[in-house]
């Protein structure tokens, strides 16, 4: 039977609940347990697919085409399991289900209320995770305890322990222990308040994870344990870590997995921990002896979370190459006017990531041209591939007017367009290609060599496609369509054989990279960037030229 861990957060948002939950998932998996994870989000959008990435961060896409919260990306990268849309539930999706049932008359004339109907639907979603064969399901509750929107979720998880049995549920609460410089002290009061708020809803946490910028000493832990009524060992210090991949190791040293296993009655003798794989990842994270600079040219660069999986994928490829990676964010709108070719030329590699809407498109096209002409390694992802195709058409095939019909309906050369079956659908929401799609790679192509395979599967999230009417023209002009859908109709990969690395994919490879298994396309980019870096003088990039470097 599946056991459940609920992770709540208090005091403040952005404390790293997702990473704490993911780290716990990794530790339990390292004990040989089968783990699944889920995020409950208290907003009214039915899913994050309609939310602006500049505000909410990236939309993470699952194999089954779920448009989900970016925390699912952390979950997948840490527990190394492919999740599905069932792993993300929002208030909006719960209400739309309950209201649809009410309209169908399923409630037989009853008054439909938050308790029990909304809470029952939440519990049903949680219970469904238990049908996936996992030993432990970790459920993260978005938002902060004390928020109005979160109350039905807190009530549902309170009830859940009654339904599932005490030993089958563990509550982990994440709080903040701030350091007050004037008094030179770490303060426990916010944690005490947050725990008492949680208790006012009927939930007594089993484990309290305290975020702080300095370690929490034993006497402070004992104080929190006493005030919040948990065993001494159940107060876990979660100090800021140099890399997010350090967190599972730190949490293990603090005893997080031990406390959770104790609460759930999971025998640690039967499930000894084996962290060798993760220790190996951490060793690679910290043993890099060179730095590669990768420019990301996009439209949401002031909100790096909008490209979270891209960033992590770059890092993973760096770990494998023994390289640190410096991400240089470049506002597409500013290319090439303010940020000139010279500045791009000082980078070791470039990525044009996915995106929607016209802002910054001409800058991305200019970037693609610079990368192609100056032989700077470039990976184009989804929209990135589309701009590579547009640029090549304009400047190499002489189709001066080439464009995507997303941006120009009157172009004489619609090299990127909606495919026929999408043309007469007026509801754009219905036309998105979402989730895992297989692709066949051409024998002898660069992408086939990188993947080490000719049949691959990648996740998609887009409406427009390479217009197959132009395939022959591109091939004749030198841009190879190196991967297609199995029926050959949709172009999935393009590459320029005469270039060190000029690869575009219609898919989103960033969703499948893992810290110990970088994605081949990112690895290929970093390899080419590494070769390029060997030829450049060290540190020629003027930091003043960099928008934001993380
Ligand atoms: N806007 C483009 C399309 O819809 C690309 C989408 C993306 O990059 N995810 O096809």
PDB file of N, CA and C in Angstrom, residues 96 130 142 186 190 198 211 221 300 310 335 362 445 480 514 544:
ATOM      1  N   UNK A  96     -13.541  22.781 -11.597  1.00  0.00           N
ATOM      2  CA  UNK A  96     -14.220  22.510 -12.875  1.00  0.00           C
ATOM      3  C   UNK A  96     -14.773  21.087 -12.871  1.00  0.00           C
ATOM      4  N   UNK A 130      -1.987   6.638  -5.406  1.00  0.00           N
ATOM      5  CA  UNK A 130      -1.768   5.340  -4.777  1.00  0.00           C
ATOM      6  C   UNK A 130      -2.046   4.173  -5.707  1.00  0.00           C
ATOM      7  N   UNK A 142       1.219  23.730  -2.787  1.00  0.00           N
ATOM      8  CA  UNK A 142       1.726  25.045  -3.199  1.00  0.00           C
ATOM      9  C   UNK A 142       1.208  26.129  -2.255  1.00  0.00           C
ATOM     10  N   UNK A 186      19.559  34.010  15.392  1.00  0.00           N
ATOM     11  CA  UNK A 186      18.553  33.366  14.524  1.00  0.00           C
ATOM     12  C   UNK A 186      17.249  33.297  15.310  1.00  0.00           C
ATOM     13  N   UNK A 190       8.968  33.046  13.933  1.00  0.00           N
ATOM     14  CA  UNK A 190       8.150  32.808  12.732  1.00  0.00           C
ATOM     15  C   UNK A 190       7.799  31.325  12.572  1.00  0.00           C
ATOM     16  N   UNK A 198      -0.636  26.011  11.429  1.00  0.00           N
ATOM     17  CA  UNK A 198      -0.920  24.701  10.837  1.00  0.00           C
ATOM     18  C   UNK A 198      -1.742  23.854  11.826  1.00  0.00           C
ATOM     19  N   UNK A 211      14.578  26.474   6.883  1.00  0.00           N
ATOM     20  CA  UNK A 211      15.497  27.137   5.954  1.00  0.00           C
ATOM     21  C   UNK A 211      16.194  28.283   6.663  1.00  0.00           C
ATOM     22  N   UNK A 221      17.571  23.937  17.691  1.00  0.00           N
ATOM     23  CA  UNK A 221      16.713  22.829  17.227  1.00  0.00           C
ATOM     24  C   UNK A 221      15.868  22.318  18.396  1.00  0.00           C
ATOM     25  N   UNK A 300      12.100  36.188 -22.078  1.00  0.00           N
ATOM     26  CA  UNK A 300      11.767  36.275 -20.646  1.00  0.00           C
ATOM     27  C   UNK A 300      13.035  36.220 -19.803  1.00  0.00           C
ATOM     28  N   UNK A 310      15.836  24.496 -19.182  1.00  0.00           N
ATOM     29  CA  UNK A 310      16.943  24.759 -20.113  1.00  0.00           C
ATOM     30  C   UNK A 310      18.228  24.982 -19.307  1.00  0.00           C
ATOM     31  N   UNK A 335      19.029  42.404 -29.585  1.00  0.00           N
ATOM     32  CA  UNK A 335      19.978  41.902 -30.576  1.00  0.00           C
ATOM     33  C   UNK A 335      19.500  42.377 -31.951  1.00  0.00           C
ATOM     34  N   UNK A 362      12.789  39.186 -34.286  1.00  0.00           N
ATOM     35  CA  UNK A 362      13.836  39.639 -35.224  1.00  0.00           C
ATOM     36  C   UNK A 362      15.223  39.527 -34.575  1.00  0.00           C
ATOM     37  N   UNK A 445      23.335  11.284 -39.523  1.00  0.00           N
ATOM     38  CA  UNK A 445      23.179  12.694 -39.156  1.00  0.00           C
ATOM     39  C   UNK A 445      23.889  12.959 -37.830  1.00  0.00           C
ATOM     40  N   UNK A 480      20.010  20.465 -43.403  1.00  0.00           N
ATOM     41  CA  UNK A 480      19.524  19.089 -43.452  1.00  0.00           C
ATOM     42  C   UNK A 480      18.333  18.914 -42.503  1.00  0.00           C
ATOM     43  N   UNK A 514      18.767  14.776 -17.259  1.00  0.00           N
ATOM     44  CA  UNK A 514      18.913  14.375 -15.849  1.00  0.00           C
ATOM     45  C   UNK A 514      20.319  14.743 -15.376  1.00  0.00           C
ATOM     46  N   UNK A 544      30.511  43.792 -17.694  1.00  0.00           N
ATOM     47  CA  UNK A 544      29.585  44.905 -17.880  1.00  0.00           C
ATOM     48  C   UNK A 544      28.647  44.645 -19.054  1.00  0.00           C
TER      49      UNK A 544
END
